[in-house]
Structure formats: C-alpha cells, structure tokens
C-alpha cells in the first residue's frame, strides 16, 4: 500500500544489505505496474524507465542475472565501478566476464540462493576503473520468477572505505597487543610475555619430565653509560646486547627484556650443564666492546640461574630465584651465580626477600613510619623523618636495613625511592590540608645520587602532590657523596638550585667530612647516633658532638642529633646549641595513625 492509499503491485523485491545483524536496511520494491482504484494501468515501458532512473540513482550496482550467472540487465550509472564495460557484460556469465576466481565464488553463492530461496552475500576484491576496490555482493531470488526462467538480483556495494577502516582497526589492535607483550626498544618479548613463556615451558616440562633453565641478566654499571653518554647511547647499547643475545641462543629459547638493563633467557628442555654453556656463550658474546659514538664500551653482565624442577615449581618462583642468583652474582662483583638455597642459612633468606620486593612494591606492602624531630628552642614538632618498613605478609614488619643495602646497588632502588618520595609527599599534602604543615625528610641511597633523572623526578612529585619545596628534605650520606663526587655533585647542585633542602645523614661516620661539608650545597647536618646516644657517659663522644654542633653553626647550617634516648642527652644538646633532636626519647618512628595521635597529644601538652 502506498502513502496515497493506492495499491501497488510489487512484482519483484529484494532486501538491500547494510542493516545491522544481517537485518536488511530497507526493501527495494520493483514496481512493474500500479493499479489505481479505477483499474487504469501504467504502460510497461514507462514503468521500466522509472525503475531504470530509480536504480541508477543508487550508489550500489544492481544487476539481473539468470541462474547460470549470466548478466541480463544492468542498472547503474556508475561505470567507474564496472570491471568490464557494460556492453561486454550482457549475455556473458560472471565467470566469463570476471575470471575464474570471482566467477566461482558467485557460482557457489548462486547454488546456495537456489537451494535455500534466501539471499546470500559475499565479499571480494577487484580492479575496476576507479582502482582496486572491495565489494560486498548480495544475491537474492527475484520474487515471481520461479520456474525454469528463474532470475536473480545481484546487488553490489563498494565497501572499500569500510574495509580500510576495519583493516586500520585490526592493525591498531594488533599493535596494541604487540605493545603489551613486546619491548619497544629492542623488539624482544617483555616481562609479561616472558612469564607466560616460562609457564608454558614448565607445563611441557612437567608432562615430558624435562628440565628448564631460567637466566636473569643485569648489565653492570649500565647507569654510568646512560648518565655520562646520554639515553640515546644507553638505548643503542641495549639494542646491541639484545642482538648479540639473540645470536647465542637456539630457536626454541626465549630472550626478553624485563625492564631497564635486565634481560631474561628461557631455556626450555635444557639440563643445567647445557644451561651453564649458554651462560658462558652469553658472557663471551659481550666480551667484544660495543662501539657507541665511536667510543668502545666494555659491557659486563651479572647472570643468575635457576633450574626447574630443583629451584622452583612455578614461573614466579623460578624467575624470583634466578633474580636472587643474579643479585648474588652482582654482589660478588659480577659474573655468574646459580641459585643456592642452602649456601648460607641467613643470606639466601634475605636474598630471597629481594626477589619478592618488586611484587611488594606493586602490592603496596612497603609503608612509611615517621619519626618526629623536636625543635629544641621551642619544644615544637615541625619536621619528621620518613623511614621505610616492609609489611611482609608472612614475616611481619621488616626493617629497612634488611633490604635496602641489598637493593641499593640495583636498578630497583629507583622505583623504590620514587615510591617513598611519593608516599611521603602525599602525607605531607595531607598535613597541609589539615592545617598542620610538617616538613618531611626522605633518605636517599647512593645510587639515587648518580641518577641524573632524580631532580626532575623530585620536581614532578612535588608538583603532582602540590607540596612546596621547603617542606621536603633529602637525606644523603657522606659515603654516597665520596663514592662518586663528580656526578653526585652535579645532581646535588640541581637539587639545590630547585631549593630542595639537603641534609647529611650519619655525619661523623664518613672519612672526609670537613672538606665535603664546605663544598656541598647542604642545609643540615645530622650527627650520627653512635656519638649521641651515649654522649653523657662518653667524654670522647661528647667532644665530637660539641665540635660538630659548633662547626655546623659556624658554617650556618642547621644541626640535628639522632639517637637521643634519654632526658640527660636531650638537655645537654640544648645547652650545646643543637637545633633539633630525634630519638626514642622524643618518639620512636610511628605509623601514621599513631603519629597523628601523638602529635595531637604533644600539641596539647605544649600549649598547657
Ligand atoms: P637513618 O636515616 O640514620 O635513620 C635513623 C635510624 O635510627 C632509624 O632506623 C631509626 O629508627 C633509628 N633510631 C631513631 N631514633 C633512635 C634512637 O633513639 N636509638 C636508636 N638506637 N635508634 C634510633 P631504621 O628506621 O631502622 O632505618 C635504618 C636506616 O635505613 C636509616 O638510617 C636509613 O639509612 C635507611 N632508610 C630508612 N628508610 C629509608 C628509605 O626510604 N630510603 C633509603 N634509601 N634508606 C632508608
Ligand atoms: Mg636518615
Ligand atoms: Mg642517620
């Protein structure tokens, strides 16, 4: 029924493709005759002309075929999409006109349409005058043409743009998948994919009763290359190491870049003796120096090995133990170590902690306790020191001395320090928000001080947490400065330029204290607790404390005494003109909730 109420006799009809979920977008009615109320009929030629005009106005190509695929009629104005000139198409089959491959695919579609009586579609690519295009063809039986003269309608739509968008989407997805599993710099698998492969290798090894070896490699002093020659040189070294490692392993082995200057090698179905040979091949492939910017660089590597089933039954444990072995190798000044759980009753225990530390950082098991610093002239608390603890799920609270000395020579110290700084500055922000601004002191390790990224990291974290620079203090040790004075000085100078307060921790335990004191841009000296705690009973220590206070004051620096455990010591420090006191007598380092209670109490006491 048409809009005007007249009856339309729809002889042929077909669905146009393009609707979602296979539902046609609209129906195309091929009107051969219209019959009005009085029975007047439009002449067939006029009807045909109107139909021709209607179909030609579509972007789609419409053809009428017989059941052998022979072209009977063409309705289209767009010759640029016709692979064969229209004059050469009529009377020929699809196969004759367009060749074997496409012809065959249409023949198959026609068979299905004739069998099912329902329309079918398929996609194909063809060169036409407009270029190489993708098409979606749809074949439908023409209603009313049943019997020996069965006719079919072929509707062809140009889907090149849609196809290109689909392909771009597929490529983007593939790229994302690749990025999630591969390292962008070297093209090697990353930690996630490596872990996955270790798991697969272990599953196969369990089935086949095989051995698997995992190697962890860490380049020695790579940081120096990065810091002195720049990141581009560092990147080149990493790429070259990746290339060389790929050459010394077999087809089934996997090499991965696990982060920074760390690589992993998985040797499936490999007995330990063979793995040891791979280790020596790895070392010798790096013997020849790597030339970057015309500079020959000698790259040493520390390698740790853990083997299945002896050293661990799952991927996590095996990788962790290979990591531990690598740390052992590194502590022994490079070379190679295999995982030993029984070598030393204490050491492996502590070392295995290091393997767990990365996960602990991600799980947020590392917490800060805060120890207040008492201003001796006023009795107020205006500053605290942040001290790290590891809330281990099995072992309880682990003090920093049990894990920091082990990580501080490895790349892990960087994310660890970043984490501590962020946590401390968040806390600082929270005190500000509660109207009680408090300065927080954060300890730095030796390796942090040669990290050229440290100043910008600190600046970012201050900005992100909205903390003014004078509320942060960084504690450094003399020995850290002495170890590499040149580079340390550059980092400290940048921090000082940013106006970050710098404090020399454990003062008096280093060697060349006095010389460095005058040359470094420091604001504060912290007298080591070994002099302070027993100064009341040790005249020698009292002399050290007194002269350090004098020295600091004369140089215009603030001075803090740590390890104040008694009222006597506190009083003596006040008499000597020490600025701040920190120690168990004032308060032990406290978790934040306890510190807040303590601060509230001490504030009410000082106002009484
Ligand atoms: P430190 O910076 O010299 O910290 C002071 C240490 O002395 C703390 O030990 C503190 O608990 C302890 N202490 C404070 N008052 C007294 C006292 O009256 N008597 C005695 N006997 N000890 C007192 P803690 O927390 O075990 O930290 C040990 C060291 O670990 C720190 O020494 C610091 O060098 C390092 N550390 C702590 N947190 C971090 C951190 O976040 N990063 C780095 N790199 N090192 C850290
Ligand atoms: Mg300290
Ligand atoms: Mg100290």
PDB file of C-alpha atoms in Angstrom, residues 380-537:
ATOM      1  CA  UNK A 380      57.596  22.135  68.812  1.00  0.00           C
ATOM      2  CA  UNK A 381      57.487  19.391  66.220  1.00  0.00           C
ATOM      3  CA  UNK A 382      57.830  20.917  62.777  1.00  0.00           C
ATOM      4  CA  UNK A 383      59.547  18.065  60.939  1.00  0.00           C
ATOM      5  CA  UNK A 384      59.600  14.278  60.712  1.00  0.00           C
ATOM      6  CA  UNK A 385      61.848  11.707  59.063  1.00  0.00           C
ATOM      7  CA  UNK A 386      60.176   9.113  56.852  1.00  0.00           C
ATOM      8  CA  UNK A 387      61.566   5.629  57.497  1.00  0.00           C
ATOM      9  CA  UNK A 388      60.675   2.702  55.318  1.00  0.00           C
ATOM     10  CA  UNK A 389      59.311  -0.618  56.556  1.00  0.00           C
ATOM     11  CA  UNK A 390      58.139  -3.680  54.699  1.00  0.00           C
ATOM     12  CA  UNK A 391      54.877  -5.087  55.975  1.00  0.00           C
ATOM     13  CA  UNK A 392      55.614  -8.653  54.839  1.00  0.00           C
ATOM     14  CA  UNK A 393      52.549 -10.936  54.798  1.00  0.00           C
ATOM     15  CA  UNK A 394      54.462 -13.857  56.370  1.00  0.00           C
ATOM     16  CA  UNK A 395      57.463 -12.348  58.103  1.00  0.00           C
ATOM     17  CA  UNK A 396      55.852  -9.305  59.672  1.00  0.00           C
ATOM     18  CA  UNK A 397      57.472  -5.869  59.745  1.00  0.00           C
ATOM     19  CA  UNK A 398      60.929  -5.926  58.144  1.00  0.00           C
ATOM     20  CA  UNK A 399      63.287  -3.018  58.976  1.00  0.00           C
ATOM     21  CA  UNK A 400      64.985  -1.161  56.102  1.00  0.00           C
ATOM     22  CA  UNK A 401      68.489  -2.354  56.998  1.00  0.00           C
ATOM     23  CA  UNK A 402      67.445  -5.864  55.955  1.00  0.00           C
ATOM     24  CA  UNK A 403      66.582  -4.988  52.404  1.00  0.00           C
ATOM     25  CA  UNK A 404      67.807  -1.532  51.408  1.00  0.00           C
ATOM     26  CA  UNK A 405      71.551  -2.321  51.438  1.00  0.00           C
ATOM     27  CA  UNK A 406      70.847  -5.220  49.065  1.00  0.00           C
ATOM     28  CA  UNK A 407      68.786  -3.307  46.548  1.00  0.00           C
ATOM     29  CA  UNK A 408      70.635  -0.064  46.603  1.00  0.00           C
ATOM     30  CA  UNK A 409      73.164  -1.234  44.057  1.00  0.00           C
ATOM     31  CA  UNK A 410      70.499  -2.466  41.666  1.00  0.00           C
ATOM     32  CA  UNK A 411      68.042  -0.752  39.359  1.00  0.00           C
ATOM     33  CA  UNK A 412      65.235  -1.456  41.819  1.00  0.00           C
ATOM     34  CA  UNK A 413      66.350   1.393  44.071  1.00  0.00           C
ATOM     35  CA  UNK A 414      64.984   3.906  41.581  1.00  0.00           C
ATOM     36  CA  UNK A 415      61.326   2.792  41.660  1.00  0.00           C
ATOM     37  CA  UNK A 416      61.691   2.209  45.397  1.00  0.00           C
ATOM     38  CA  UNK A 417      62.847   5.781  46.040  1.00  0.00           C
ATOM     39  CA  UNK A 418      60.172   7.131  43.724  1.00  0.00           C
ATOM     40  CA  UNK A 419      57.583   5.213  45.731  1.00  0.00           C
ATOM     41  CA  UNK A 420      58.901   6.500  49.070  1.00  0.00           C
ATOM     42  CA  UNK A 421      59.051  10.096  47.871  1.00  0.00           C
ATOM     43  CA  UNK A 422      55.525   9.925  46.532  1.00  0.00           C
ATOM     44  CA  UNK A 423      54.165   8.377  49.728  1.00  0.00           C
ATOM     45  CA  UNK A 424      55.952  10.927  51.933  1.00  0.00           C
ATOM     46  CA  UNK A 425      54.776  13.878  49.824  1.00  0.00           C
ATOM     47  CA  UNK A 426      51.196  12.624  49.843  1.00  0.00           C
ATOM     48  CA  UNK A 427      51.388  12.543  53.603  1.00  0.00           C
ATOM     49  CA  UNK A 428      52.894  15.999  53.596  1.00  0.00           C
ATOM     50  CA  UNK A 429      49.980  17.218  51.484  1.00  0.00           C
ATOM     51  CA  UNK A 430      47.523  15.675  53.912  1.00  0.00           C
ATOM     52  CA  UNK A 431      49.141  17.518  56.866  1.00  0.00           C
ATOM     53  CA  UNK A 432      48.894  20.756  54.896  1.00  0.00           C
ATOM     54  CA  UNK A 433      45.222  20.074  54.231  1.00  0.00           C
ATOM     55  CA  UNK A 434      44.670  19.575  57.944  1.00  0.00           C
ATOM     56  CA  UNK A 435      46.267  22.936  58.711  1.00  0.00           C
ATOM     57  CA  UNK A 436      49.416  21.438  60.230  1.00  0.00           C
ATOM     58  CA  UNK A 437      52.216  21.734  57.683  1.00  0.00           C
ATOM     59  CA  UNK A 438      55.133  19.487  58.529  1.00  0.00           C
ATOM     60  CA  UNK A 439      58.473  19.090  56.788  1.00  0.00           C
ATOM     61  CA  UNK A 440      59.309  15.531  55.784  1.00  0.00           C
ATOM     62  CA  UNK A 441      62.833  14.146  55.382  1.00  0.00           C
ATOM     63  CA  UNK A 442      63.360  11.271  52.937  1.00  0.00           C
ATOM     64  CA  UNK A 443      66.507   9.134  52.830  1.00  0.00           C
ATOM     65  CA  UNK A 444      68.314   8.655  49.543  1.00  0.00           C
ATOM     66  CA  UNK A 445      70.589   5.786  48.613  1.00  0.00           C
ATOM     67  CA  UNK A 446      73.975   6.144  46.987  1.00  0.00           C
ATOM     68  CA  UNK A 447      72.680   5.129  43.571  1.00  0.00           C
ATOM     69  CA  UNK A 448      69.962   7.783  43.688  1.00  0.00           C
ATOM     70  CA  UNK A 449      72.645  10.431  43.812  1.00  0.00           C
ATOM     71  CA  UNK A 450      74.161   9.467  40.490  1.00  0.00           C
ATOM     72  CA  UNK A 451      70.754   9.293  38.839  1.00  0.00           C
ATOM     73  CA  UNK A 452      70.520  12.279  36.519  1.00  0.00           C
ATOM     74  CA  UNK A 453      66.716  11.901  36.470  1.00  0.00           C
ATOM     75  CA  UNK A 454      66.369  12.385  40.212  1.00  0.00           C
ATOM     76  CA  UNK A 455      65.967  16.196  40.259  1.00  0.00           C
ATOM     77  CA  UNK A 456      63.211  16.176  37.646  1.00  0.00           C
ATOM     78  CA  UNK A 457      61.530  13.219  39.405  1.00  0.00           C
ATOM     79  CA  UNK A 458      61.515  15.178  42.641  1.00  0.00           C
ATOM     80  CA  UNK A 459      60.165  18.278  40.882  1.00  0.00           C
ATOM     81  CA  UNK A 460      57.366  16.231  39.274  1.00  0.00           C
ATOM     82  CA  UNK A 461      56.381  14.641  42.552  1.00  0.00           C
ATOM     83  CA  UNK A 462      56.333  17.969  44.385  1.00  0.00           C
ATOM     84  CA  UNK A 463      54.145  19.421  41.665  1.00  0.00           C
ATOM     85  CA  UNK A 464      51.811  16.426  41.447  1.00  0.00           C
ATOM     86  CA  UNK A 465      51.284  16.393  45.204  1.00  0.00           C
ATOM     87  CA  UNK A 466      51.055  20.181  45.472  1.00  0.00           C
ATOM     88  CA  UNK A 467      53.758  20.413  48.120  1.00  0.00           C
ATOM     89  CA  UNK A 468      56.033  23.479  48.374  1.00  0.00           C
ATOM     90  CA  UNK A 469      59.698  22.670  48.056  1.00  0.00           C
ATOM     91  CA  UNK A 470      60.654  23.841  51.548  1.00  0.00           C
ATOM     92  CA  UNK A 471      58.540  21.058  53.090  1.00  0.00           C
ATOM     93  CA  UNK A 472      60.812  18.377  51.634  1.00  0.00           C
ATOM     94  CA  UNK A 473      64.271  17.473  52.818  1.00  0.00           C
ATOM     95  CA  UNK A 474      66.519  14.851  51.274  1.00  0.00           C
ATOM     96  CA  UNK A 475      68.990  12.971  53.456  1.00  0.00           C
ATOM     97  CA  UNK A 476      72.228  11.873  51.858  1.00  0.00           C
ATOM     98  CA  UNK A 477      75.200  10.127  53.411  1.00  0.00           C
ATOM     99  CA  UNK A 478      78.791  11.256  53.215  1.00  0.00           C
ATOM    100  CA  UNK A 479      79.903   7.927  51.818  1.00  0.00           C
ATOM    101  CA  UNK A 480      77.451   8.297  48.940  1.00  0.00           C
ATOM    102  CA  UNK A 481      78.992  11.607  48.008  1.00  0.00           C
ATOM    103  CA  UNK A 482      82.545  10.358  48.322  1.00  0.00           C
ATOM    104  CA  UNK A 483      81.872   7.303  46.155  1.00  0.00           C
ATOM    105  CA  UNK A 484      81.355   9.386  43.026  1.00  0.00           C
ATOM    106  CA  UNK A 485      81.901  13.057  43.882  1.00  0.00           C
ATOM    107  CA  UNK A 486      81.699  14.378  40.350  1.00  0.00           C
ATOM    108  CA  UNK A 487      78.349  13.012  39.345  1.00  0.00           C
ATOM    109  CA  UNK A 488      76.872  13.349  42.806  1.00  0.00           C
ATOM    110  CA  UNK A 489      77.820  16.980  42.859  1.00  0.00           C
ATOM    111  CA  UNK A 490      76.007  17.616  39.580  1.00  0.00           C
ATOM    112  CA  UNK A 491      72.793  16.019  40.885  1.00  0.00           C
ATOM    113  CA  UNK A 492      73.042  17.799  44.242  1.00  0.00           C
ATOM    114  CA  UNK A 493      73.683  21.135  42.543  1.00  0.00           C
ATOM    115  CA  UNK A 494      70.494  20.743  40.511  1.00  0.00           C
ATOM    116  CA  UNK A 495      68.505  19.828  43.607  1.00  0.00           C
ATOM    117  CA  UNK A 496      69.954  22.792  45.480  1.00  0.00           C
ATOM    118  CA  UNK A 497      69.061  25.066  42.564  1.00  0.00           C
ATOM    119  CA  UNK A 498      65.494  23.854  42.907  1.00  0.00           C
ATOM    120  CA  UNK A 499      65.814  24.853  46.593  1.00  0.00           C
ATOM    121  CA  UNK A 500      65.295  21.319  47.909  1.00  0.00           C
ATOM    122  CA  UNK A 501      66.758  21.104  51.437  1.00  0.00           C
ATOM    123  CA  UNK A 502      69.695  18.711  51.686  1.00  0.00           C
ATOM    124  CA  UNK A 503      70.858  17.064  54.886  1.00  0.00           C
ATOM    125  CA  UNK A 504      73.998  14.994  55.532  1.00  0.00           C
ATOM    126  CA  UNK A 505      72.883  11.898  57.434  1.00  0.00           C
ATOM    127  CA  UNK A 506      75.026   9.783  59.808  1.00  0.00           C
ATOM    128  CA  UNK A 507      77.550  12.601  59.983  1.00  0.00           C
ATOM    129  CA  UNK A 508      80.886  11.624  61.513  1.00  0.00           C
ATOM    130  CA  UNK A 509      80.917   8.060  60.188  1.00  0.00           C
ATOM    131  CA  UNK A 510      82.427   9.011  56.817  1.00  0.00           C
ATOM    132  CA  UNK A 511      86.004   9.995  56.088  1.00  0.00           C
ATOM    133  CA  UNK A 512      86.452  13.373  54.581  1.00  0.00           C
ATOM    134  CA  UNK A 513      83.590  15.040  56.349  1.00  0.00           C
ATOM    135  CA  UNK A 514      85.036  18.502  56.692  1.00  0.00           C
ATOM    136  CA  UNK A 515      86.257  19.051  53.164  1.00  0.00           C
ATOM    137  CA  UNK A 516      82.976  17.986  51.623  1.00  0.00           C
ATOM    138  CA  UNK A 517      80.900  19.906  54.066  1.00  0.00           C
ATOM    139  CA  UNK A 518      82.156  23.219  52.821  1.00  0.00           C
ATOM    140  CA  UNK A 519      81.899  22.301  49.150  1.00  0.00           C
ATOM    141  CA  UNK A 520      78.427  20.788  49.045  1.00  0.00           C
ATOM    142  CA  UNK A 521      75.222  22.825  48.820  1.00  0.00           C
ATOM    143  CA  UNK A 522      73.832  21.369  52.052  1.00  0.00           C
ATOM    144  CA  UNK A 523      71.494  22.905  54.629  1.00  0.00           C
ATOM    145  CA  UNK A 524      71.718  20.481  57.535  1.00  0.00           C
ATOM    146  CA  UNK A 525      73.995  18.048  59.357  1.00  0.00           C
ATOM    147  CA  UNK A 526      72.678  15.030  61.265  1.00  0.00           C
ATOM    148  CA  UNK A 527      75.127  13.806  63.878  1.00  0.00           C
ATOM    149  CA  UNK A 528      75.227  10.019  63.834  1.00  0.00           C
ATOM    150  CA  UNK A 529      73.547   8.307  66.735  1.00  0.00           C
ATOM    151  CA  UNK A 530      76.731   6.355  67.602  1.00  0.00           C
ATOM    152  CA  UNK A 531      78.097   9.644  69.041  1.00  0.00           C
ATOM    153  CA  UNK A 532      74.870  10.942  70.508  1.00  0.00           C
ATOM    154  CA  UNK A 533      73.240   8.040  72.344  1.00  0.00           C
ATOM    155  CA  UNK A 534      75.980   7.615  74.976  1.00  0.00           C
ATOM    156  CA  UNK A 535      77.460  11.119  74.980  1.00  0.00           C
ATOM    157  CA  UNK A 536      76.530  11.546  78.650  1.00  0.00           C
ATOM    158  CA  UNK A 537      78.828   8.680  79.631  1.00  0.00           C
TER     159      UNK A 537
END
